[in-house]
XYZ file of C-alpha atoms in Angstrom:
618
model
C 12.618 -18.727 -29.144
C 8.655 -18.990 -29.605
C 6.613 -17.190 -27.510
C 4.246 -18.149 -24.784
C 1.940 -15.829 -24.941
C 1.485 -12.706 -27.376
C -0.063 -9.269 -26.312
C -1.273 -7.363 -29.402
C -3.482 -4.046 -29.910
C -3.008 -2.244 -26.488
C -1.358 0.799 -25.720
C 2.036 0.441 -24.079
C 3.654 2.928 -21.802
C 6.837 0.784 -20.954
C 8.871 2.960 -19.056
C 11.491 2.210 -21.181
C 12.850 5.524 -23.042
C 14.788 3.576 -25.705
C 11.379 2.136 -26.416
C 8.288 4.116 -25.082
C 5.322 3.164 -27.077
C 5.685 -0.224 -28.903
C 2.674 -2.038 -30.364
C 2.688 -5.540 -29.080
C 4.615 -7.705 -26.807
C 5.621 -11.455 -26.416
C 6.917 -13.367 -23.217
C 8.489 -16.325 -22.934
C 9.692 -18.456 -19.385
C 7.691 -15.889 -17.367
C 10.002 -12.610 -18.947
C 9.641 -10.305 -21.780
C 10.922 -11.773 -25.377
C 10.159 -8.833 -27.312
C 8.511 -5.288 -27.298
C 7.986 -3.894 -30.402
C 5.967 -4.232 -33.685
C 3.234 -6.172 -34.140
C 4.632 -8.139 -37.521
C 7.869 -8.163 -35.529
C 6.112 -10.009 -32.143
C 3.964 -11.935 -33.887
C 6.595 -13.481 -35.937
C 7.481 -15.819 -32.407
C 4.088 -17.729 -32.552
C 4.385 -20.865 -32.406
C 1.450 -23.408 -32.656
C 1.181 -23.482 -28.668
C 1.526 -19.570 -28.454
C -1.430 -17.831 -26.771
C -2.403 -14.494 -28.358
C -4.549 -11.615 -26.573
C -5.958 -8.834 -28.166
C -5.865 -6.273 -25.506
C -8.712 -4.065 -27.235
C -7.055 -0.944 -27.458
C -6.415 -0.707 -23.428
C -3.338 1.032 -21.517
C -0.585 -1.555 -20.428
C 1.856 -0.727 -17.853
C 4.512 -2.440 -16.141
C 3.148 -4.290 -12.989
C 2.670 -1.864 -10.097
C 5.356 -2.492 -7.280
C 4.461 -1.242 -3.989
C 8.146 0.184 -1.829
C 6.109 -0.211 1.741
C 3.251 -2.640 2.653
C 2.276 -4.991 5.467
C 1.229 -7.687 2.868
C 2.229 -10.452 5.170
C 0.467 -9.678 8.466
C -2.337 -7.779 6.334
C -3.101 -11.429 4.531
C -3.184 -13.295 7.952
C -6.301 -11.155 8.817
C -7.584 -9.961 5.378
C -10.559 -12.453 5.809
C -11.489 -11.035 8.907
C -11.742 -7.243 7.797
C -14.584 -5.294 6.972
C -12.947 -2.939 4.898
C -14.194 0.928 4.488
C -11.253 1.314 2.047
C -13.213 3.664 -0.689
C -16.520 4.316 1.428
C -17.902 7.838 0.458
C -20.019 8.218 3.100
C -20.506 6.850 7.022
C -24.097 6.263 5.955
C -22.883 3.493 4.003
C -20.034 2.476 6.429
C -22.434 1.743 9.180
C -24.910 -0.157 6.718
C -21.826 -2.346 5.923
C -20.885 -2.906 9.165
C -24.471 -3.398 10.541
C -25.054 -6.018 7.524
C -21.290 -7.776 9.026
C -22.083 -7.776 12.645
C -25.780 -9.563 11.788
C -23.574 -13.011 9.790
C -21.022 -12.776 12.346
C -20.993 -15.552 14.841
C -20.118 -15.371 18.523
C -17.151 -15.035 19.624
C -15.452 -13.239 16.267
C -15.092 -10.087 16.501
C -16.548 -7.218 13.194
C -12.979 -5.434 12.647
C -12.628 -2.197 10.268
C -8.766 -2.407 10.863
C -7.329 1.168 8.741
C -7.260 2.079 5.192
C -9.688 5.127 5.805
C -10.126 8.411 6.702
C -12.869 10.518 8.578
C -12.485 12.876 5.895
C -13.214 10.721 2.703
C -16.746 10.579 4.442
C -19.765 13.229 3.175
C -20.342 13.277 7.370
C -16.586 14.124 8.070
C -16.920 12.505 11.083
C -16.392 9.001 12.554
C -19.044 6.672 14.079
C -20.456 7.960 17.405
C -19.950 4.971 20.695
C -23.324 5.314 20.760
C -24.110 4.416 17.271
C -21.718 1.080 17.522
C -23.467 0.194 20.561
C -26.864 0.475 18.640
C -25.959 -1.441 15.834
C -23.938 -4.161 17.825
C -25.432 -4.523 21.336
C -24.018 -8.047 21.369
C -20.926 -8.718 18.931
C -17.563 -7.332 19.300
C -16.641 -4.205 17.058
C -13.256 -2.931 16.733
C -12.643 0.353 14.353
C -9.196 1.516 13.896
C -8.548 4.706 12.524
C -4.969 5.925 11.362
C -2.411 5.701 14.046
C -4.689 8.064 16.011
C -7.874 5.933 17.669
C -10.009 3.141 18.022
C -13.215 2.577 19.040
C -14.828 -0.291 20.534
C -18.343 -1.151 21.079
C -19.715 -2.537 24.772
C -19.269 -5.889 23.678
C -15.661 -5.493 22.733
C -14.658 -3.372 25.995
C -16.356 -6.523 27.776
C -14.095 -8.770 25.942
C -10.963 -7.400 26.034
C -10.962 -6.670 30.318
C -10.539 -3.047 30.337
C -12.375 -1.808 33.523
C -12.094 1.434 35.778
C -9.025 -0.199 37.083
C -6.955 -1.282 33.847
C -3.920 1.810 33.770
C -3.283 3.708 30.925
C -0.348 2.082 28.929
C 2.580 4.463 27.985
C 2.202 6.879 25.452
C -1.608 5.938 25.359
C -4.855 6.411 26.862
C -8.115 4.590 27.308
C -10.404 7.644 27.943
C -13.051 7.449 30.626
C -16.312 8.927 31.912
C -16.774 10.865 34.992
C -16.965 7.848 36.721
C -13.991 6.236 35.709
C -15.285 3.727 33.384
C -14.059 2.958 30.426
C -16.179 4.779 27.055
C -14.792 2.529 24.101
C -12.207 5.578 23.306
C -8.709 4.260 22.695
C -6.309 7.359 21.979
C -2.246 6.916 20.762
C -0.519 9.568 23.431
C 1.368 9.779 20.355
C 1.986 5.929 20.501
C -0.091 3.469 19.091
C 1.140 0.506 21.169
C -2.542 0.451 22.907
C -4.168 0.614 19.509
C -2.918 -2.564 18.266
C -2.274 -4.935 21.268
C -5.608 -4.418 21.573
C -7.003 -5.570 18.181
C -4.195 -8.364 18.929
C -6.628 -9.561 22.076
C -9.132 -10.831 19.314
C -9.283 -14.307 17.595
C -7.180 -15.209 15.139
C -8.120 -17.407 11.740
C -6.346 -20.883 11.883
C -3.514 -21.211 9.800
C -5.990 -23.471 6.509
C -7.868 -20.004 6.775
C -4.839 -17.856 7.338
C -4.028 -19.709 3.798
C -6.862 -18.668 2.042
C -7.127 -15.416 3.627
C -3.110 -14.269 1.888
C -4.164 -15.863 -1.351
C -7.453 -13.196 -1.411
C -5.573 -10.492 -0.340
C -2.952 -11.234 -2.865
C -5.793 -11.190 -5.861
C -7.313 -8.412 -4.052
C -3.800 -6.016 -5.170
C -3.387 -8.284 -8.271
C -7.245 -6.474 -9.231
C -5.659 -3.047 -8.603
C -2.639 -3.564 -10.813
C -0.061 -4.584 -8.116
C 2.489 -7.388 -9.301
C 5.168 -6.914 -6.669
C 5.552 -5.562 -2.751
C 8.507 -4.969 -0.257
C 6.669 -5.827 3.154
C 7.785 -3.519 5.945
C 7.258 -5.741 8.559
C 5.382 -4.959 11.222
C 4.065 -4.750 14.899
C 3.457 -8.581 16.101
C 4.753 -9.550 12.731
C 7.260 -12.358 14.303
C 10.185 -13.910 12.438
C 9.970 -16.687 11.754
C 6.408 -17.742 13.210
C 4.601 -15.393 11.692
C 6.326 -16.276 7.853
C 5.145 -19.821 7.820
C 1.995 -18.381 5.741
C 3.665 -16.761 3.159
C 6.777 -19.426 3.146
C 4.332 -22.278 2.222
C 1.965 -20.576 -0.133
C 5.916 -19.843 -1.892
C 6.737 -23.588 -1.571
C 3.189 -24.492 -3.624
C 3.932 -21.807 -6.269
C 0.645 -20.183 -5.059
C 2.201 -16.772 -4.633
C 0.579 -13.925 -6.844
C 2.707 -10.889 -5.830
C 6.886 -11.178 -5.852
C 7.683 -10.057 -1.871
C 11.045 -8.585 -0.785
C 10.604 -8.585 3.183
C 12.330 -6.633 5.968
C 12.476 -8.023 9.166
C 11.291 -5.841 11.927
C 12.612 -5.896 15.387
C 9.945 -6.991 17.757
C 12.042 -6.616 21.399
C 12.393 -2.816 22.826
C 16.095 -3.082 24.199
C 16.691 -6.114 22.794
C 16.555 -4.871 19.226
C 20.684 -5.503 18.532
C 19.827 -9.440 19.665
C 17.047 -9.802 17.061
C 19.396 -8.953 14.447
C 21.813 -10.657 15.766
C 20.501 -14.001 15.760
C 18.813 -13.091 12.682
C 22.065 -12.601 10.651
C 22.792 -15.750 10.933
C 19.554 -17.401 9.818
C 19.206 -15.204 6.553
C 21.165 -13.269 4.194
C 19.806 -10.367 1.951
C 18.660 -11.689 -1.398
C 18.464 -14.920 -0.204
C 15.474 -16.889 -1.957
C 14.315 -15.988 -5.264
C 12.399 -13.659 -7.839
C 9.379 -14.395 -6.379
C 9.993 -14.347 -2.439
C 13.238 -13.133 -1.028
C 14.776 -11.467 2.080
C 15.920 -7.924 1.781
C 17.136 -6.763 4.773
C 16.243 -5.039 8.030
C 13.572 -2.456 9.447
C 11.210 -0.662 9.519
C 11.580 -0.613 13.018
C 15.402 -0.427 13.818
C 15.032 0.442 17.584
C 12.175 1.497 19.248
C 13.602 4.402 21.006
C 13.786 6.072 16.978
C 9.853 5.519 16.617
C 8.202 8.544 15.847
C 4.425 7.949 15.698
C 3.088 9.982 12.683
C -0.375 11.266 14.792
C -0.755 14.703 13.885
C -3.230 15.515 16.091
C -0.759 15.607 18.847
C 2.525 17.330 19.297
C 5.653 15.982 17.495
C 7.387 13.739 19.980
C 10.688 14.369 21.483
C 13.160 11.014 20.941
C 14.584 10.072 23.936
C 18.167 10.518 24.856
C 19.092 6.990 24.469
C 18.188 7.048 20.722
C 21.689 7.769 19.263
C 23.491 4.587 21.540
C 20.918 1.955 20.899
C 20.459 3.245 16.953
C 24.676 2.658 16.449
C 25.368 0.110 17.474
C 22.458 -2.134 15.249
C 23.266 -0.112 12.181
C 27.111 -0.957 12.705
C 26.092 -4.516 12.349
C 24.118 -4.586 10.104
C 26.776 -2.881 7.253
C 29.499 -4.821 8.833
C 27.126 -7.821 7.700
C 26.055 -5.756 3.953
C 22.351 -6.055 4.853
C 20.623 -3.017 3.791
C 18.191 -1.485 6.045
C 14.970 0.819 6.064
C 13.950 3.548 9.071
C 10.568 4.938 9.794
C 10.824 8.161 10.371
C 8.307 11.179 10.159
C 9.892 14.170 10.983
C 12.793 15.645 10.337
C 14.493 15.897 13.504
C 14.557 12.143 13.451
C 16.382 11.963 10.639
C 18.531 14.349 11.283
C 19.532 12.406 14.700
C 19.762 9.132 12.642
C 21.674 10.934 9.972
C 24.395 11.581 12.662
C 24.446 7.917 13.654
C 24.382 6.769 9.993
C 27.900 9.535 8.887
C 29.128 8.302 12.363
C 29.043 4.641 11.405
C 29.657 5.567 7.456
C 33.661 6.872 8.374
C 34.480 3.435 10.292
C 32.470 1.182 7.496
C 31.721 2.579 4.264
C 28.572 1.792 2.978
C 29.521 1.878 -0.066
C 26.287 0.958 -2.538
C 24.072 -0.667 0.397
C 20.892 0.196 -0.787
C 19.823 1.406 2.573
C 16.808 4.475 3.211
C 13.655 6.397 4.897
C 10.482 5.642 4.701
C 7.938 8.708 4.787
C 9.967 11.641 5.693
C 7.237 14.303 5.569
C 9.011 17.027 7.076
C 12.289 16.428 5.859
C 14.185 19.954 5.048
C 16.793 20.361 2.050
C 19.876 19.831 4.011
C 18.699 16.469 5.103
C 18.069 15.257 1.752
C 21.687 16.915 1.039
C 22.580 14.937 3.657
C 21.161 11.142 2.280
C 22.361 11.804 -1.216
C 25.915 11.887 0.103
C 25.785 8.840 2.011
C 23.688 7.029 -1.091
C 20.571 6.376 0.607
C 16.781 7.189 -0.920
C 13.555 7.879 0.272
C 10.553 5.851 0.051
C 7.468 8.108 0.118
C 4.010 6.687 1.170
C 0.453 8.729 0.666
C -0.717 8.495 4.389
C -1.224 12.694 4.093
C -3.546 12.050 1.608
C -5.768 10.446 4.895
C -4.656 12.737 7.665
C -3.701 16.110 5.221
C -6.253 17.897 7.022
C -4.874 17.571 10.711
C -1.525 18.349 9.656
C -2.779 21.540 7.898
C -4.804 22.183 11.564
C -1.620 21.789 13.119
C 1.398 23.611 11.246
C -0.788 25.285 9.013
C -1.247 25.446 5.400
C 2.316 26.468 4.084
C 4.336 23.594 6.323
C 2.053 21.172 4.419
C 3.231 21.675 1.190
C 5.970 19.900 1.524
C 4.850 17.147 3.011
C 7.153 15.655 1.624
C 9.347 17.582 -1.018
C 9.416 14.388 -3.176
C 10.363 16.934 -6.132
C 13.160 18.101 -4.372
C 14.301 14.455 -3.693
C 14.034 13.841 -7.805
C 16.086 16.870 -8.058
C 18.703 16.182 -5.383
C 19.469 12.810 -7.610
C 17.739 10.642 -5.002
C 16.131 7.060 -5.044
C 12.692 7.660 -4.501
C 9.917 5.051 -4.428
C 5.792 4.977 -4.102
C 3.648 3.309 -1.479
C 1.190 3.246 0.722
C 1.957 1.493 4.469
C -1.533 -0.407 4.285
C -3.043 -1.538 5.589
C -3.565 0.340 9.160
C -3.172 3.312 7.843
C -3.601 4.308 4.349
C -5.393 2.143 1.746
C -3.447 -0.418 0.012
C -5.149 0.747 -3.606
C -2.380 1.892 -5.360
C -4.355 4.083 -7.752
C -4.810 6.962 -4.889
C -1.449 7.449 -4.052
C -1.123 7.903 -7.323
C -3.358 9.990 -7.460
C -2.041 12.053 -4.840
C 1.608 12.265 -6.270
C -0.468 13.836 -9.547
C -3.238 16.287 -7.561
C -1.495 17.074 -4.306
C -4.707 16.351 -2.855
C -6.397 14.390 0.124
C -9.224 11.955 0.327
C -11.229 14.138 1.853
C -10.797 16.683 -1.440
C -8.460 19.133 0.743
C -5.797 21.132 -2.075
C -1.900 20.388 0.136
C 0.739 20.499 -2.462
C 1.430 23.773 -5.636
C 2.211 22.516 -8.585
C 6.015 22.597 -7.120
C 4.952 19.562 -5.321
C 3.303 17.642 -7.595
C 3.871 14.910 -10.371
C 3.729 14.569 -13.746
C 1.832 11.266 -14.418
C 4.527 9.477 -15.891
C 6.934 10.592 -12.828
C 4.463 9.552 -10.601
C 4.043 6.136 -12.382
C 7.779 5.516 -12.704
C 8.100 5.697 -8.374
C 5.596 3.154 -8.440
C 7.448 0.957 -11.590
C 10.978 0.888 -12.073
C 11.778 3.318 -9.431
C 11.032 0.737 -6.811
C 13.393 -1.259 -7.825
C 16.514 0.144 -5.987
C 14.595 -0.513 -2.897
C 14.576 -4.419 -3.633
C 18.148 -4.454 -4.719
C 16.552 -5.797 -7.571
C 18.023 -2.789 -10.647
C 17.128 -3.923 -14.419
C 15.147 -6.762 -13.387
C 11.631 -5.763 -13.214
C 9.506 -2.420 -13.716
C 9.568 -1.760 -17.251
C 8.288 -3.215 -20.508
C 11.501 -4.575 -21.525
C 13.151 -7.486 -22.907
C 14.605 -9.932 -20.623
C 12.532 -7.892 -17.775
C 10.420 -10.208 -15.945
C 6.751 -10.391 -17.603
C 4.685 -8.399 -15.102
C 2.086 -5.659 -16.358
C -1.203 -4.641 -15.654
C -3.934 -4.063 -18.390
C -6.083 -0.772 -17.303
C -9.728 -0.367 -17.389
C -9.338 3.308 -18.441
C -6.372 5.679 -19.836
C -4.101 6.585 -16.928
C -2.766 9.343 -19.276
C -6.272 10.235 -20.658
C -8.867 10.131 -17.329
C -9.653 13.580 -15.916
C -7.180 14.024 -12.611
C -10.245 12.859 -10.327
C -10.567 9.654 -12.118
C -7.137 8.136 -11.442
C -8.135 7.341 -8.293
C -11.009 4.882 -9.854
C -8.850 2.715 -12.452
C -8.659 -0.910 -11.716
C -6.721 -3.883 -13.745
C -8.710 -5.820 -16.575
C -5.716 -7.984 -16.479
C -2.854 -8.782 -14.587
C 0.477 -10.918 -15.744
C 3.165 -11.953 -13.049
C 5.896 -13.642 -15.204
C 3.382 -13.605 -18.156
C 1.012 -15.424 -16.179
C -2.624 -14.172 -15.419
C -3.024 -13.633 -11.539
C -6.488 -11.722 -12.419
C -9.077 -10.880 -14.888
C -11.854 -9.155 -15.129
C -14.635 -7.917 -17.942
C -13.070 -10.070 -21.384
C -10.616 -11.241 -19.417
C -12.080 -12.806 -16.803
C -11.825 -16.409 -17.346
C -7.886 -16.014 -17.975
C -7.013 -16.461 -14.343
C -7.344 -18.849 -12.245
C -10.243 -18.897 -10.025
C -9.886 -18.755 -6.633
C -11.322 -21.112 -3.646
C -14.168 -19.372 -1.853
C -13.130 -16.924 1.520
C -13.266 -18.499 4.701
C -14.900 -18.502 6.971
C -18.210 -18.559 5.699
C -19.131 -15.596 7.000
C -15.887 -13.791 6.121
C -16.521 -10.114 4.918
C -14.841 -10.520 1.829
C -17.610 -12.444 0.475
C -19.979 -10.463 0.715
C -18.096 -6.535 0.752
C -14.525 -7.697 -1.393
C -12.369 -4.937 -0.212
C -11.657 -1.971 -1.906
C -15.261 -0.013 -2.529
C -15.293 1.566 -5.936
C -16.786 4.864 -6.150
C -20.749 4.317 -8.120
C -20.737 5.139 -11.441
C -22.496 8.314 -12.372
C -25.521 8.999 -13.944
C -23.331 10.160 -17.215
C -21.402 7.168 -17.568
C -24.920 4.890 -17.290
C -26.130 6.953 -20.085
C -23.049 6.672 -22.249
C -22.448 2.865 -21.814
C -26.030 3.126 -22.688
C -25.488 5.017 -25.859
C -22.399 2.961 -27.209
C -23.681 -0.253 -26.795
C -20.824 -1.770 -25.637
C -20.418 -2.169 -22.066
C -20.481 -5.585 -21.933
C -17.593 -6.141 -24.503
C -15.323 -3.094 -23.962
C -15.900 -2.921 -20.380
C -14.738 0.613 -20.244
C -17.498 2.490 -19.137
C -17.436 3.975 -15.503
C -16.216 7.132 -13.568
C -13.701 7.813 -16.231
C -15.865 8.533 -19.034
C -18.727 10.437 -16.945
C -15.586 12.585 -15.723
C -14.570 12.685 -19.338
C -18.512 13.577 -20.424
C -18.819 16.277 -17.836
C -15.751 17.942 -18.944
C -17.716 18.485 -22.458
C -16.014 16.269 -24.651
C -16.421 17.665 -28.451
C -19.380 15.335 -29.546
C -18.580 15.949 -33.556
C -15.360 13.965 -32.142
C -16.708 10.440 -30.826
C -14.374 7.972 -32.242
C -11.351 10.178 -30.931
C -12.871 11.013 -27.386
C -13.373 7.226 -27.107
C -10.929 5.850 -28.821
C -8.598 7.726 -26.032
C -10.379 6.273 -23.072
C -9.844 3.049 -24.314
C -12.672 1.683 -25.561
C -12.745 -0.261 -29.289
C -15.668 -1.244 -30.267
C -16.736 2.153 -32.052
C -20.851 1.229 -32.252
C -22.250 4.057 -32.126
């Protein structure tokens, strides 16, 4: 076959230990036609084949993200103001001040999750006060974690809550001494009150719904991210809520490949949803690109166990066990696989029992079926999952609330939270994510760098090096690893032939960058199928561009999403000195982390050469 398109002079990390470190790569109908030499790829030009020289930059297999809310999180990404990556509240209140003054009446300014108090120099959250003074008028609604929100006058005013609204279960909306309302919304552990609220707000109509999925899709195409299994999710209806992502599909405007779980939305009515719903869809059904993949997060609501660790662990109720049996003994008498949330380890120890219960009448046997989170998960429990031939798909929201855990069960219990080497030893499926976007950020590059540190946002040490990751471990949860959670085994995460063509091109040395830095790489170039879903620097003008945000005064225009930490004053003064920051594009936190660490100056070419950049004018 000729190629399509021909990646030469970058350094591969496939993934693939027959072939680790190959020099160039060729792809043909959207998969890989061959990884190896250069003479050898080049060889399948053909007069139409495109060829890339990649400069000398890391390639990686695209990143694949095992738990995400992509679908609800792209109905609303145009309305978010996003603090994802703020350093400082200083700056999140100047953003939001600069939102609320472009937003028109009656839209709401939304900071829906994806931060932490502690990432902030301040380590605090916005005061009521200071909401009120920046937004006497507009509507403000600040989520944070599973834990809070805050809402300005405005928004208390829109949503009804007076002196006589009741608390909801599990929640609270706190009060002052006269019984009025303060803007204070607390999850009693359960967040139910958190997120009905924000649901009181306008939505975008579905043309802007549209455009809002397709920017949040390039948003995690920037960050490296070719694939996602979506979660489901709270007010995430099937199939209303699909008809987004099911026509962008039907266009061929989809930019990430989405396995989806459906998520029950009905508290005692949980075994009807699936019900019905196994006999509308089947796992796998659809294709490489957008396909169903079987049930959960939410199995039945009496399992939830709200992750807030500022309050106690809460007990399950005793009705748990019968309504959890019952929909897991349909849904392996029907082979769909399923996911469970669950945070702590009695959970899954009383879903465990269900599961072996079920297991002896109808043998699994192979359903790729599993937990999602499991911090506090002991040794016999994982004992227990590797018997039955589940996995574990582990998500970095303790790198956002480490610090309240650690205030909680102390230091020691947070090491472990969770043992993912133990689950690597134990023989276990384990996959990377990040449950973005109400939660944790969706940037892919911190949990990473949290599987590699052990360490929060907010710079707090959780995990010994017992704990923590090896780069190319960590990389391989978020790669090929994920796989087994898609069903989807030898078809994607690796650098391989007859692998579908997805990679990301790095704009710094994931094996090179001081620790710190991995947080702070980004994708110069993204390929879905060999395609280009985004460019940046020298590759900019290879993807597609995309139609401007709406509405007009849609944060995205004028914030993006993710906020990059600023460069340095070192890295301004190398780009400076090499000359080349305009056509190596390498320059930023990396090589002031790099700098600072004293690289050997008698040793230029090397030190740069390993960072990525080519252009050697010195």
């Amino acid at each position: 076959m000729t190629a399509d398109l021909i990646l030469v002079n970058g350094r591969f990390t496939t993934l693939d230990r027959s072939n680790p470190a190959p020099e160039a790569a060729a792809i043909a109908d959207g998969r890989f036609l061959a990884v190896g030499t250069e003479p050898e790829v080049r060889a399948l030009a053909g007069p139409e084949t495109q060829v890339i020289d990649l400069r000398g930059r890391r390639v990686i297999p695209g990143l694949i993200d095992s738990h995400m809310h992509i679908i609800r999180g792209g109905l609303n990404y145009n309305m978010e103001l996003r603090w994802d990556g703020v350093r400082s509240l200083a700056d999140a209140m100047r953003m939001l001040k600069e939102q609320v003054d472009r937003t028109p009446a009656p839209q709401w300014v939304r900071v829906v999750g994806g931060f932490t108090e502690h990432q902030f120099a301040e380590k605090r959250l916005p005061t009521l006060a200071e909401l009120n003074a920046v937004a006497p008028d507009t509507p403000v609604f600040i989520l944070h974690l599973y834990d809070r929100a805050l809402l300005n006058a405005a928004a208390l005013r829109v949503v009804g809550y007076t002196k006589d609204t009741p608390n909801p279960p599990g929640g609270e909306i706190v009060r002052d001494s006269h019984g009025n309302p303060t803007g204070l919304l607390l999850a009693q552990p359960n967040a139910t009150i958190l997120y009905s609220t924000l649901a009181k707000g306008p939505k975008l109509p579905p043309e802007y719904q549209k455009n809002s999925t397709r920017h949040f899709m390039r948003e995690v195409n920037r960050l490296g991210v070719t694939g996602v299994i979506d979660a489901g999710g709270g007010f995430q209806n099937y199939p209303d809520d699909y008809a987004i992502i099911e026509e962008l599909h039907r266009e061929g405007l989809l930019t990430i490949r989405i396995a989806y779980n459906l998520f029950t939305q009905k508290p005692k009515a949980e075994l009807a949803d699936f019900t019905a719903w196994s006999k509308q869809v089947a796992p796998g059904q659809g294709d490489d690109l957008y396909r169903h993949n079987g049930a959960g997060e939410m199995l039945v609501y009496s399992a939830a166990d709200f992750e807030d660790f500022r309050v106690e662990r809460p007990d399950l109720p005793a009705s748990m066990e019968g309504d959890l049996e019952p929909v897991v003994r349909l849904l392996a008498e029907n082979r769909w696989p399923w996911r469970l949330h669950a945070t702590y380890d009695e959970t899954i120890s009383t879903a465990l029992d269900v599961f072996e219960r079920v297991n002896r009448d109808i043998p699994f046997d192979g359903l790729h079926w599993f937990f999602d989170h499991a911090e506090t998960i002991t040794d016999r429990n994982i004992e227990r999952i590797a018997a039955l031939g589940g996995g574990i798909a582990v998500q970095h929201r303790m790198a956002f609330q480490g610090e309240y855990f650690v205030e909680r069960y102390g230091a020691e219990a947070a090491e472990r939270t969770p043992p993912i080497r133990r689950m690597l030893e134990a023989g276990l499926p384990v996959g990377g994510g990040t449950d973005a976007t109400r939660v944790a950020s969706y940037n892919p590059w911190v949990s990473l760098s949290w599987l590699v540190t052990g360490r929060t946002m907010g710079g707090l040490a959780l995990y010994p090096p017992a704990n923590r990751l090896d780069r190319e471990t960590a990389l391989r949860l978020w790669t090929e690893g994920n796989t087994w959670f898609s069903t989807e085994l030898g078809k994607k995460g690796q650098i391989k032939e007859g692998q579908l063509a997805d990679l990301a091109v790095l704009s710094a040395d994931y094996f090179a960058v001081p620790e710190d830095a991995i947080q702070d790489i980004t994708s110069v170039l993204t390929l879905l199928g060999g395609r280009p879903v985004h460019g940046s620097g020298d590759f900019q003008d290879l993807a597609p561009p995309l139609p401007a945000a709406m509405p007009d005064w849609s944060p995205v225009r004028s914030h993006g999403g993710y906020q990059q930490r600023a460069e340095a004053p070192q890295a301004q003064a190398v780009a400076a000195a090499c000359g080349c920051a305009n056509s190596c594009g390498v320059h930023g936190h990396a090589h002031a982390a790099a700098w600072a660490a004293n690289a050997p100056v008698s040793d230029e070419r090397s030190f740069w050469g390993v960072l990525g950049c080519s252009c050697w004018a010195f």
